[in-house]
Amino acid sequence: MVESALLPDLGTEIFIPVCAVIGIAFALVQWLLVAKVKLSGVSVSADGKSELKDAFLEEEEGINDEAVVRKCAEIQSAISEGATSFLFTEYQYVGIFMVAFAVIIFLFLGSVEGFSTKYQPCTYDSTKQCKPALATAIFSTVSFLLGAITSLVSGFLGMKIATYANARTTLEARKGVGKAFIIAFRSGAVMGFLLAANGLLVLYIVINLFKIYYGDDWEGLFESITGYGLGGSSMALFGRVGGGIYTKAADVGADLVGKVERNIPEDDPRNPAVIADNVGDNVGDIAGMGSDLFGSYAESSCAALVVASISSFGINHEFTAMLYPLLVSSIGILVCLVTTLFATDFFEVKSVKEIEPALKKQLIISTILMTVGIAIVSFVALPSSFTIYNFGAQKEVKSWQLFLCVAVGLWAGLIIGFVTEYYTSNAYSPVQDVADSCRTGAATNVIFGLALGYKSVIIPIFAIAASIFVSFSFAAMYGIAVAALGMLSTIATGLAIDAYGPISDNAGGIAEMAGMSHSIRERTDALDAAGNTTAAIGKVRFFPLQPITNLLPVPHDLDCVLVNIFYTML
């Protein structure tokens, strides 16, 4: 008799979509709270005199002037229009690639058996009959398109909320650094929760829709689902690289024409390239990053599902255990929701020096709570003992071993993040030493910085290697897949921190261009400075996903397409 999980299949079918909906609802609530900050700070009373709608805490000369508020709205509109135009133009080319690549996937997968409509022996169990090659081609193509579209939508929604919140963060900085911090962080949370929840919900819906056709053929079902991860990753290429190149080109161009040629301050309103610079923050660091992390999330989830489908979970049709990766992501949304409240509701940032600790606490709290969440999910969703496919054989694994695989990935990501903080924060000696090397010229500065960069990756490399070794030893390739998911389990919080940085950066630029007081710019600069360090922690925390997911198996047919075509096109 096969031992079953404590959580019934019906509970799984309810829990996953409910968590996704809760994530979307929480994002909408955060957006509504951000929207309470109006871009018109002045109203007209009955006697014709203007009066302030909000009782600002500070009354410095010029900061409550209606013209300044209107100028902030105009600058925000210009940034939003530029970012939207860039993404629409980029998506036109991406759309052509998406359709062309979808056709190639269909042709190559369908031609494996000559577009056969006959049932065929399963790849990993020749005693069973699986769905025809034509069905695999059709469903893989559909899942590829869904993954690609979800990736693009994730990036676009992130860009829209970032451009919506930047001027509002500037206006809230008049009340104090704490109010501005909350607006910037809430805006980042909107993006983080929308991406995590939408990615989970779409994948869950696709699995259930495909299951109507595939029935008990779980090997074929989850093989076709891998197109979802491929779609997300291929769109991430355009979003991350295309947006990143634009970002750096605009940033360097604005600095050259402003600081070097004209000797004017950064973000000076006399420099038209400043708008392009702020646009770049949104299309590269927001939209590109969102697409990139969605691709990693989809890849890891699909790889784990594929391995599970040819293990005892799939062979015995254990639905709850089969969807263990999605359950981990679901509990991650709830954990990140509670973690976000620590920054926005439970504790208040009152001074500049409290900003960076508040952001770092988000990473620590989410990791601790997520460890507990993973333990609970592993206990209720997994049998105490099961087998995992391991290169032609079945490896016996205990539920606690799989928990350790996810936990190792989760904590390895946090360790890598804090090592990065040590090498990138001006509070520690590495950055101070780089600054000191400037005394002897640019050459020594470049050499010292490059050497320090090489040194900084030593601990992360060992952390990645250790997590791969431990997870593979416990649960073979499935262990590596769920270790990658462990790193991604707190993606909502990580994205909130990442998006917070560009929003604060934009807020500082808007304050400068709108001619607001120097104290306002100091507050936005403090927000941005803290965001730069913590964003580096967040980015590098998810960096190990690339080498780890490269180890994960992709079904042989889709792998053929991926290797022989996709990288050739690159």
Coordinates of C-alpha atoms in Angstrom, one line a residue:
M1 CA 0.0 0.0 0.0
V2 CA 1.3 3.4 -1.0
E3 CA 1.6 5.9 1.8
S4 CA -0.2 9.1 1.0
A5 CA 0.3 12.7 2.0
L6 CA -1.6 14.2 5.0
L7 CA -3.0 17.1 2.8
P8 CA -5.8 15.7 0.6
D9 CA -5.9 16.5 -3.1
L10 CA -8.9 18.7 -2.7
G11 CA -7.0 20.8 -0.1
T12 CA -4.2 21.2 -2.6
E13 CA -6.6 22.2 -5.4
I14 CA -8.0 24.9 -3.1
F15 CA -4.8 26.1 -1.3
I16 CA -2.7 26.9 -4.4
P17 CA -5.2 29.2 -6.2
V18 CA -6.3 30.8 -3.0
C19 CA -2.8 31.8 -2.1
A20 CA -2.3 33.2 -5.6
V21 CA -5.5 35.2 -5.3
I22 CA -4.5 36.5 -1.9
G23 CA -1.2 37.7 -3.4
I24 CA -3.0 39.5 -6.2
A25 CA -5.5 41.1 -3.7
F26 CA -2.6 42.2 -1.4
A27 CA -0.9 43.8 -4.4
L28 CA -4.1 45.7 -5.2
V29 CA -4.4 46.9 -1.6
Q30 CA -0.9 48.2 -1.7
W31 CA -1.5 49.9 -5.0
L32 CA -4.6 51.6 -3.5
L33 CA -2.6 52.8 -0.6
V34 CA 0.0 54.3 -2.9
A35 CA -2.8 55.9 -5.0
K36 CA -3.9 57.9 -2.0
V37 CA -1.0 60.2 -2.6
K38 CA -2.3 62.7 -5.1
L39 CA -0.3 64.5 -7.7
S40 CA -2.3 67.7 -7.1
G41 CA -1.3 69.1 -3.7
V42 CA -3.4 72.2 -3.9
S43 CA -7.2 72.8 -4.2
V44 CA -9.2 76.0 -4.6
S45 CA -11.5 77.1 -1.8
A46 CA -14.9 78.9 -2.1
D47 CA -13.2 82.3 -1.8
G48 CA -10.9 81.6 -4.7
K49 CA -7.8 81.1 -2.6
S50 CA -5.7 78.0 -2.9
E51 CA -5.4 75.7 0.1
L52 CA -3.3 72.7 0.8
K53 CA -5.1 69.3 0.6
D54 CA -2.6 67.6 2.8
A55 CA -1.2 69.0 6.1
F56 CA 2.4 68.5 5.4
L57 CA 4.7 68.1 8.4
E58 CA 7.3 70.6 7.1
E59 CA 6.8 74.1 5.7
E60 CA 10.1 74.9 3.9
E61 CA 10.2 77.6 1.3
G62 CA 8.8 76.5 -2.0
I63 CA 8.1 72.8 -1.3
N64 CA 4.3 73.3 -1.0
D65 CA 4.1 75.5 -4.1
E66 CA 1.4 74.3 -6.6
A67 CA 3.7 74.8 -9.5
V68 CA 6.3 72.4 -8.0
V69 CA 3.6 69.7 -7.5
R70 CA 2.4 70.2 -11.1
K71 CA 6.0 70.0 -12.3
C72 CA 6.4 66.6 -10.5
A73 CA 3.3 65.4 -12.3
E74 CA 4.6 66.5 -15.7
I75 CA 8.0 64.9 -15.2
Q76 CA 6.3 61.6 -14.1
S77 CA 4.2 61.7 -17.2
A78 CA 7.3 62.1 -19.4
I79 CA 9.1 59.2 -17.7
S80 CA 6.0 57.0 -18.0
E81 CA 5.4 57.9 -21.6
G82 CA 9.1 57.2 -22.4
A83 CA 9.1 53.8 -20.6
T84 CA 5.8 52.8 -22.2
S85 CA 7.1 53.7 -25.7
F86 CA 10.3 51.8 -25.2
L87 CA 8.5 48.6 -24.1
F88 CA 5.9 48.8 -26.8
T89 CA 8.7 49.1 -29.4
E90 CA 10.6 46.3 -27.8
Y91 CA 7.5 44.1 -27.6
Q92 CA 6.9 44.5 -31.3
Y93 CA 10.2 42.8 -32.1
V94 CA 9.7 40.3 -29.2
G95 CA 6.3 39.5 -30.7
I96 CA 7.8 38.5 -34.0
F97 CA 10.4 36.3 -32.3
M98 CA 7.7 34.8 -30.1
V99 CA 5.6 33.7 -33.0
A100 CA 8.5 32.5 -35.1
F101 CA 10.0 30.5 -32.2
A102 CA 6.6 29.0 -31.4
V103 CA 6.3 27.8 -35.0
I104 CA 9.8 26.3 -34.8
I105 CA 8.9 24.5 -31.5
F106 CA 5.8 23.1 -33.1
L107 CA 7.5 21.9 -36.3
F108 CA 10.4 20.3 -34.5
L109 CA 8.4 18.5 -31.7
G110 CA 5.7 17.5 -34.2
S111 CA 8.2 16.1 -36.7
V112 CA 9.8 13.7 -34.1
E113 CA 7.2 11.1 -35.1
G114 CA 6.2 12.6 -38.4
F115 CA 3.3 14.6 -36.9
S116 CA 1.9 11.2 -35.8
T117 CA -1.6 11.1 -34.1
K118 CA -1.0 7.6 -32.8
Y119 CA -0.3 6.7 -29.2
Q120 CA 3.4 5.9 -28.6
P121 CA 5.4 4.1 -25.8
C122 CA 6.4 6.5 -23.0
T123 CA 10.0 7.7 -22.9
Y124 CA 10.7 6.6 -19.4
D125 CA 8.4 3.6 -19.2
S126 CA 8.0 1.7 -22.5
T127 CA 5.3 -0.5 -21.0
K128 CA 2.8 2.4 -21.0
Q129 CA 1.3 4.3 -23.8
C130 CA 1.6 8.1 -24.0
K131 CA -0.1 10.8 -26.0
P132 CA 1.0 11.3 -29.7
A133 CA 3.8 13.6 -30.8
L134 CA 1.4 16.0 -32.4
A135 CA -0.3 16.6 -29.1
T136 CA 3.0 17.2 -27.4
A137 CA 3.9 19.7 -30.1
I138 CA 0.6 21.6 -29.8
F139 CA 0.5 21.8 -26.0
S140 CA 4.2 22.7 -25.7
T141 CA 3.7 25.5 -28.2
V142 CA 0.7 26.8 -26.3
S143 CA 2.5 26.6 -22.9
F144 CA 5.5 28.4 -24.5
L145 CA 3.2 31.3 -25.7
L146 CA 1.5 31.5 -22.3
G147 CA 4.9 31.6 -20.5
A148 CA 6.2 34.3 -22.9
I149 CA 3.0 36.4 -22.5
T150 CA 3.1 36.1 -18.7
S151 CA 6.7 37.2 -18.7
L152 CA 6.0 40.3 -20.8
V153 CA 3.0 41.2 -18.7
S154 CA 5.0 40.8 -15.5
G155 CA 7.6 43.3 -16.7
F156 CA 5.1 45.7 -18.1
L157 CA 3.0 45.8 -14.9
G158 CA 6.1 46.4 -12.9
M159 CA 7.1 49.3 -15.1
K160 CA 3.7 50.9 -14.8
I161 CA 3.6 50.8 -11.0
A162 CA 7.1 52.1 -10.8
T163 CA 6.4 55.1 -13.0
Y164 CA 3.1 55.6 -11.1
A165 CA 4.9 55.7 -7.7
N166 CA 8.1 57.7 -8.4
A167 CA 6.6 61.2 -8.2
R168 CA 4.4 60.2 -5.3
T169 CA 7.5 59.1 -3.4
T170 CA 9.0 62.6 -4.1
L171 CA 5.9 64.3 -2.7
E172 CA 5.8 62.1 0.4
A173 CA 9.5 63.0 1.1
R174 CA 8.1 66.4 2.1
K175 CA 6.6 64.8 5.1
G176 CA 9.7 62.9 6.1
V177 CA 11.9 60.1 5.0
G178 CA 9.7 57.5 6.7
K179 CA 6.6 58.4 4.6
A180 CA 8.6 58.3 1.4
F181 CA 10.1 54.9 2.3
I182 CA 6.7 53.4 2.8
I183 CA 5.4 54.6 -0.6
A184 CA 8.5 53.3 -2.4
F185 CA 8.4 50.0 -0.6
R186 CA 4.6 49.5 -1.1
S187 CA 5.1 50.1 -4.8
G188 CA 7.8 47.5 -5.0
A189 CA 5.6 45.1 -3.2
V190 CA 2.9 45.6 -5.8
M191 CA 5.3 44.3 -8.5
G192 CA 6.7 41.5 -6.3
F193 CA 3.3 40.0 -5.4
L194 CA 1.8 40.5 -8.8
L195 CA 4.6 38.6 -10.5
A196 CA 4.8 35.8 -7.9
A197 CA 1.0 35.3 -7.8
N198 CA 0.4 35.6 -11.5
G199 CA 3.1 33.2 -12.4
L200 CA 1.8 30.7 -9.9
L201 CA -1.8 31.1 -10.9
V202 CA -1.2 30.8 -14.6
L203 CA 1.0 27.7 -14.2
Y204 CA -1.6 26.1 -12.0
I205 CA -4.5 26.8 -14.4
V206 CA -2.4 25.5 -17.4
I207 CA -1.7 22.3 -15.6
N208 CA -5.4 21.7 -14.8
L209 CA -6.5 22.6 -18.4
F210 CA -3.9 20.3 -19.9
K211 CA -4.9 17.5 -17.5
I212 CA -8.3 17.4 -19.1
Y213 CA -6.7 16.0 -22.3
Y214 CA -3.7 14.1 -20.9
G215 CA -5.6 12.4 -18.0
D216 CA -3.3 9.8 -16.4
D217 CA -0.5 10.5 -18.9
W218 CA 1.4 12.7 -16.4
E219 CA 4.7 12.2 -18.1
G220 CA 3.3 13.8 -21.3
L221 CA 1.4 16.4 -19.4
F222 CA 4.4 17.9 -17.5
E223 CA 6.7 17.4 -20.5
S224 CA 4.4 19.8 -22.4
I225 CA 4.3 22.2 -19.5
T226 CA 8.1 22.8 -19.8
G227 CA 7.3 25.2 -22.7
Y228 CA 6.0 27.6 -20.0
G229 CA 9.5 27.9 -18.6
L230 CA 11.1 28.2 -22.0
G231 CA 8.7 31.0 -22.9
G232 CA 9.5 32.9 -19.7
S233 CA 13.2 32.6 -20.2
S234 CA 13.3 33.6 -23.8
M235 CA 11.4 36.8 -23.1
A236 CA 13.7 37.5 -20.2
L237 CA 16.5 37.6 -22.7
F238 CA 15.0 40.6 -24.4
G239 CA 13.8 42.3 -21.3
R240 CA 17.0 42.0 -19.3
V241 CA 19.6 42.5 -22.1
G242 CA 17.6 45.0 -24.2
G243 CA 16.4 47.0 -21.2
G244 CA 19.8 46.8 -19.5
I245 CA 21.7 48.1 -22.6
Y246 CA 19.3 51.0 -22.9
T247 CA 19.7 51.7 -19.2
K248 CA 23.4 51.9 -19.2
A249 CA 23.6 53.9 -22.5
A250 CA 21.1 56.5 -21.1
D251 CA 22.9 56.7 -17.8
V252 CA 26.4 57.1 -19.2
G253 CA 25.1 59.5 -21.9
A254 CA 23.3 61.7 -19.3
D255 CA 26.5 61.9 -17.2
L256 CA 28.8 62.6 -20.1
V257 CA 26.7 65.5 -21.5
G258 CA 25.8 66.9 -18.1
K259 CA 28.7 66.4 -15.7
V260 CA 31.6 66.2 -18.2
E261 CA 30.7 68.5 -21.0
R262 CA 28.5 71.1 -19.3
N263 CA 29.7 70.7 -15.7
I264 CA 26.1 70.7 -14.3
P265 CA 24.8 68.5 -11.4
E266 CA 23.3 65.1 -11.9
D267 CA 19.6 65.1 -12.8
D268 CA 19.7 68.9 -13.6
P269 CA 16.6 70.0 -15.5
R270 CA 18.7 71.6 -18.1
N271 CA 19.9 68.2 -19.2
P272 CA 17.2 66.5 -21.5
A273 CA 19.0 63.2 -21.2
V274 CA 17.9 62.9 -17.5
I275 CA 14.5 61.8 -18.7
A276 CA 16.1 59.0 -20.7
D277 CA 18.2 58.1 -17.7
N278 CA 15.1 57.8 -15.5
V279 CA 13.2 55.8 -18.2
G280 CA 16.1 53.4 -18.3
D281 CA 15.8 52.7 -14.6
N282 CA 12.2 51.5 -15.2
V283 CA 12.7 49.5 -18.4
G284 CA 15.9 47.8 -17.3
D285 CA 15.9 47.5 -13.6
I286 CA 12.2 47.0 -13.2
A287 CA 10.7 45.5 -16.4
G288 CA 13.8 43.5 -17.4
M289 CA 14.4 42.3 -13.9
G290 CA 10.8 41.2 -13.5
S291 CA 10.9 39.2 -16.8
D292 CA 14.2 37.7 -15.8
L293 CA 13.1 36.4 -12.4
F294 CA 9.8 35.2 -13.8
G295 CA 11.8 33.1 -16.3
S296 CA 13.9 31.6 -13.5
Y297 CA 10.8 30.9 -11.4
A298 CA 9.1 29.2 -14.4
E299 CA 12.2 27.1 -15.3
S300 CA 12.7 25.8 -11.8
S301 CA 9.0 25.0 -11.3
C302 CA 8.7 23.2 -14.6
A303 CA 11.9 21.2 -14.1
A304 CA 10.8 20.0 -10.7
L305 CA 7.5 19.0 -12.1
V306 CA 9.1 17.0 -14.9
V307 CA 11.3 15.0 -12.6
A308 CA 8.4 14.4 -10.2
S309 CA 6.2 13.1 -13.0
I310 CA 8.6 10.2 -13.7
S311 CA 9.2 9.5 -10.0
S312 CA 6.8 7.8 -7.6
F313 CA 4.7 10.9 -7.4
G314 CA 3.8 10.6 -11.0
I315 CA 3.8 6.9 -11.3
N316 CA 1.4 6.5 -8.3
H317 CA -0.6 9.7 -9.4
E318 CA -0.1 11.4 -6.0
F319 CA -1.5 14.8 -7.0
T320 CA -0.6 16.7 -3.8
A321 CA 3.0 15.4 -3.7
M322 CA 3.3 16.1 -7.4
L323 CA 2.5 19.8 -6.9
Y324 CA 4.9 20.1 -4.0
P325 CA 6.9 22.8 -5.9
L326 CA 3.7 24.9 -6.3
L327 CA 2.9 24.4 -2.7
V328 CA 6.3 25.8 -1.7
S329 CA 5.6 28.9 -3.9
S330 CA 2.2 29.3 -2.4
I331 CA 3.4 29.3 1.2
G332 CA 6.1 31.7 0.0
I333 CA 3.4 34.3 -1.0
L334 CA 1.9 34.1 2.5
V335 CA 5.3 34.4 4.2
C336 CA 6.2 37.4 2.1
L337 CA 2.8 39.1 2.9
V338 CA 3.5 38.9 6.6
T339 CA 7.1 40.0 6.1
T340 CA 6.0 43.1 4.1
L341 CA 3.8 44.2 7.0
F342 CA 6.9 44.4 9.2
A343 CA 8.2 47.2 7.0
T344 CA 5.0 49.1 6.2
D345 CA 2.8 48.6 9.3
F346 CA 4.5 47.0 12.3
F347 CA 7.6 49.2 12.5
E348 CA 8.1 52.7 11.3
V349 CA 11.2 54.1 9.7
K350 CA 11.9 57.4 11.4
S351 CA 15.4 58.3 10.3
V352 CA 17.8 57.8 7.4
K353 CA 20.0 55.3 9.3
E354 CA 17.0 53.0 9.8
I355 CA 16.3 52.5 6.1
E356 CA 18.9 50.0 5.2
P357 CA 18.4 47.9 8.4
A358 CA 14.6 47.8 7.6
L359 CA 15.3 46.4 4.2
K360 CA 17.8 43.8 5.4
K361 CA 15.4 42.7 8.1
Q362 CA 12.9 41.9 5.3
L363 CA 15.4 39.3 3.9
I364 CA 16.1 37.8 7.3
I365 CA 12.5 37.7 8.5
S366 CA 11.3 36.2 5.2
T367 CA 14.0 33.5 5.3
I368 CA 13.3 32.5 8.9
L369 CA 9.5 32.4 8.3
M370 CA 9.9 30.6 5.0
T371 CA 12.0 27.8 6.7
V372 CA 9.1 27.2 9.0
G373 CA 6.7 27.3 6.1
I374 CA 8.7 24.8 4.1
A375 CA 8.8 22.4 7.1
I376 CA 5.0 22.5 7.4
V377 CA 4.5 22.0 3.6
S378 CA 7.0 19.1 3.6
F379 CA 5.2 17.5 6.5
V380 CA 1.7 17.7 5.1
A381 CA 2.3 17.4 1.4
L382 CA 4.8 14.6 1.1
P383 CA 4.7 10.9 2.1
S384 CA 7.3 10.0 4.7
S385 CA 9.2 8.0 2.1
F386 CA 9.1 8.0 -1.7
T387 CA 11.3 7.5 -4.8
I388 CA 12.8 10.1 -7.1
Y389 CA 14.0 9.4 -10.7
N390 CA 17.8 9.3 -10.8
F391 CA 19.3 8.6 -14.2
G392 CA 17.3 5.5 -15.0
A393 CA 16.9 4.3 -11.5
Q394 CA 14.6 5.2 -8.6
K395 CA 16.3 6.7 -5.5
E396 CA 14.5 6.4 -2.2
V397 CA 14.1 9.7 -0.4
K398 CA 12.7 10.8 3.0
S399 CA 10.4 13.8 3.3
W400 CA 12.9 15.5 5.8
Q401 CA 15.6 15.2 3.1
L402 CA 13.6 17.1 0.6
F403 CA 12.9 19.7 3.2
L404 CA 16.6 20.1 3.7
C405 CA 17.1 20.5 -0.1
V406 CA 14.7 23.5 -0.2
A407 CA 16.1 24.9 3.1
V408 CA 19.7 24.7 1.8
G409 CA 18.8 26.7 -1.3
L410 CA 16.9 29.2 0.8
W411 CA 19.7 29.9 3.2
A412 CA 22.5 29.7 0.6
G413 CA 20.8 32.6 -1.2
L414 CA 20.7 34.6 2.0
I415 CA 24.4 33.9 2.7
I416 CA 25.4 35.0 -0.8
G417 CA 23.3 38.1 -0.4
F418 CA 25.1 39.2 2.8
V419 CA 28.5 38.4 1.4
T420 CA 27.6 40.8 -1.4
E421 CA 26.5 43.4 1.1
Y422 CA 29.9 43.2 2.7
Y423 CA 31.7 43.9 -0.6
T424 CA 29.3 46.6 -1.8
S425 CA 28.3 48.6 1.2
N426 CA 30.3 51.7 2.1
A427 CA 30.0 50.7 5.8
Y428 CA 32.7 48.0 5.3
S429 CA 36.4 48.1 4.4
P430 CA 36.2 46.7 0.8
V431 CA 34.4 49.8 -0.6
Q432 CA 36.4 52.1 1.6
D433 CA 39.6 50.6 0.3
V434 CA 38.4 51.1 -3.3
A435 CA 37.7 54.7 -2.6
D436 CA 41.1 55.1 -1.0
S437 CA 42.8 53.6 -4.1
C438 CA 41.5 56.6 -6.1
R439 CA 44.3 58.7 -4.4
T440 CA 46.9 57.2 -6.8
G441 CA 44.9 57.6 -10.0
A442 CA 42.2 55.9 -12.1
A443 CA 44.5 52.9 -13.0
T444 CA 45.0 51.7 -9.5
N445 CA 41.3 52.2 -8.8
V446 CA 40.2 50.0 -11.7
I447 CA 42.8 47.3 -10.9
F448 CA 41.9 47.3 -7.2
G449 CA 38.2 47.2 -7.9
L450 CA 38.5 44.4 -10.4
A451 CA 40.6 42.3 -8.1
L452 CA 38.2 42.9 -5.3
G453 CA 35.4 41.8 -7.6
Y454 CA 37.1 38.5 -8.2
K455 CA 37.7 38.0 -4.5
S456 CA 34.1 38.6 -3.7
V457 CA 32.8 35.6 -5.6
I458 CA 34.9 33.0 -3.7
I459 CA 32.3 32.4 -0.9
P460 CA 29.3 32.5 -3.2
I461 CA 30.9 29.9 -5.4
F462 CA 31.4 27.6 -2.5
A463 CA 27.8 28.3 -1.3
I464 CA 26.4 27.3 -4.7
A465 CA 28.6 24.2 -4.9
A466 CA 27.6 23.1 -1.4
S467 CA 23.9 23.6 -2.1
I468 CA 24.1 21.6 -5.3
F469 CA 26.1 18.8 -3.6
V470 CA 23.8 18.5 -0.6
S471 CA 20.6 18.7 -2.6
F472 CA 21.8 16.2 -5.2
S473 CA 23.0 13.8 -2.5
F474 CA 19.6 13.8 -0.9
A475 CA 17.2 13.8 -3.8
A476 CA 19.2 13.7 -7.1
M477 CA 18.1 16.2 -9.8
Y478 CA 14.8 16.8 -8.1
G479 CA 16.7 18.0 -5.0
I480 CA 18.5 20.6 -7.2
A481 CA 15.3 21.7 -8.7
V482 CA 13.6 22.3 -5.3
A483 CA 16.8 24.0 -4.0
A484 CA 16.4 26.5 -6.8
L485 CA 12.8 27.0 -5.8
G486 CA 13.9 27.5 -2.2
M487 CA 16.0 30.5 -3.4
L488 CA 12.9 31.8 -5.3
S489 CA 10.4 31.0 -2.6
T490 CA 10.6 34.6 -1.2
I491 CA 10.6 36.2 -4.6
A492 CA 7.9 38.6 -3.7
T493 CA 10.0 40.2 -1.0
G494 CA 13.1 40.1 -3.1
L495 CA 11.4 41.9 -6.0
A496 CA 9.9 44.5 -3.6
I497 CA 13.4 45.4 -2.4
D498 CA 14.8 45.4 -6.0
A499 CA 12.0 47.6 -7.3
Y500 CA 12.3 49.9 -4.3
G501 CA 15.7 51.1 -5.5
P502 CA 14.8 52.4 -9.0
I503 CA 11.6 54.0 -7.7
S504 CA 13.7 55.9 -5.1
D505 CA 16.3 56.8 -7.7
N506 CA 13.5 58.3 -9.9
A507 CA 12.1 60.1 -7.0
G508 CA 15.4 61.9 -6.5
G509 CA 15.6 62.9 -10.1
I510 CA 12.1 64.3 -10.0
A511 CA 12.9 66.3 -6.9
E512 CA 16.0 67.8 -8.6
M513 CA 14.2 68.6 -11.9
A514 CA 11.1 70.0 -10.1
G515 CA 13.4 72.5 -8.2
M516 CA 12.4 71.2 -4.8
S517 CA 14.5 72.1 -1.7
H518 CA 17.9 70.5 -1.0
S519 CA 16.6 68.7 2.1
I520 CA 14.0 66.8 -0.1
R521 CA 16.8 65.7 -2.4
E522 CA 18.9 64.5 0.6
R523 CA 16.0 62.3 1.7
T524 CA 15.5 60.7 -1.7
D525 CA 19.2 60.2 -2.1
A526 CA 19.2 58.4 1.3
L527 CA 16.4 56.2 0.1
D528 CA 18.3 55.5 -3.1
A529 CA 21.6 54.8 -1.4
A530 CA 20.1 52.2 0.9
G531 CA 18.2 50.7 -2.0
N532 CA 21.4 50.3 -4.0
T533 CA 23.0 48.1 -1.4
T534 CA 20.0 46.0 -0.5
A535 CA 19.0 45.7 -4.2
A536 CA 22.5 44.1 -4.7
I537 CA 21.7 41.6 -2.0
G538 CA 18.3 40.8 -3.6
K539 CA 19.8 40.4 -7.1
V540 CA 22.7 38.3 -6.1
R541 CA 20.4 36.2 -3.9
F542 CA 18.7 35.0 -7.0
F543 CA 21.9 34.9 -9.1
P544 CA 22.7 31.2 -8.3
L545 CA 19.6 30.2 -10.1
Q546 CA 21.4 30.4 -13.4
P547 CA 24.1 27.8 -12.8
I548 CA 21.7 25.6 -10.8
T549 CA 18.8 25.6 -13.3
N550 CA 21.4 24.9 -16.1
L551 CA 21.8 21.5 -14.3
L552 CA 18.2 20.7 -14.4
P553 CA 16.8 18.2 -17.0
V554 CA 14.6 19.3 -19.8
P555 CA 12.7 16.6 -21.8
H556 CA 14.8 15.4 -24.7
D557 CA 12.6 16.7 -27.5
L558 CA 12.3 20.3 -26.1
D559 CA 16.0 20.2 -25.2
C560 CA 16.8 19.4 -28.8
V561 CA 14.9 22.5 -29.9
L562 CA 16.5 24.6 -27.1
V563 CA 20.1 23.7 -27.9
N564 CA 20.1 23.5 -31.6
I565 CA 18.0 26.5 -32.4
F566 CA 17.7 29.0 -29.5
Y567 CA 21.4 29.3 -28.8
T568 CA 22.2 29.3 -32.5
M569 CA 19.9 32.3 -32.9
L570 CA 21.8 34.0 -30.1

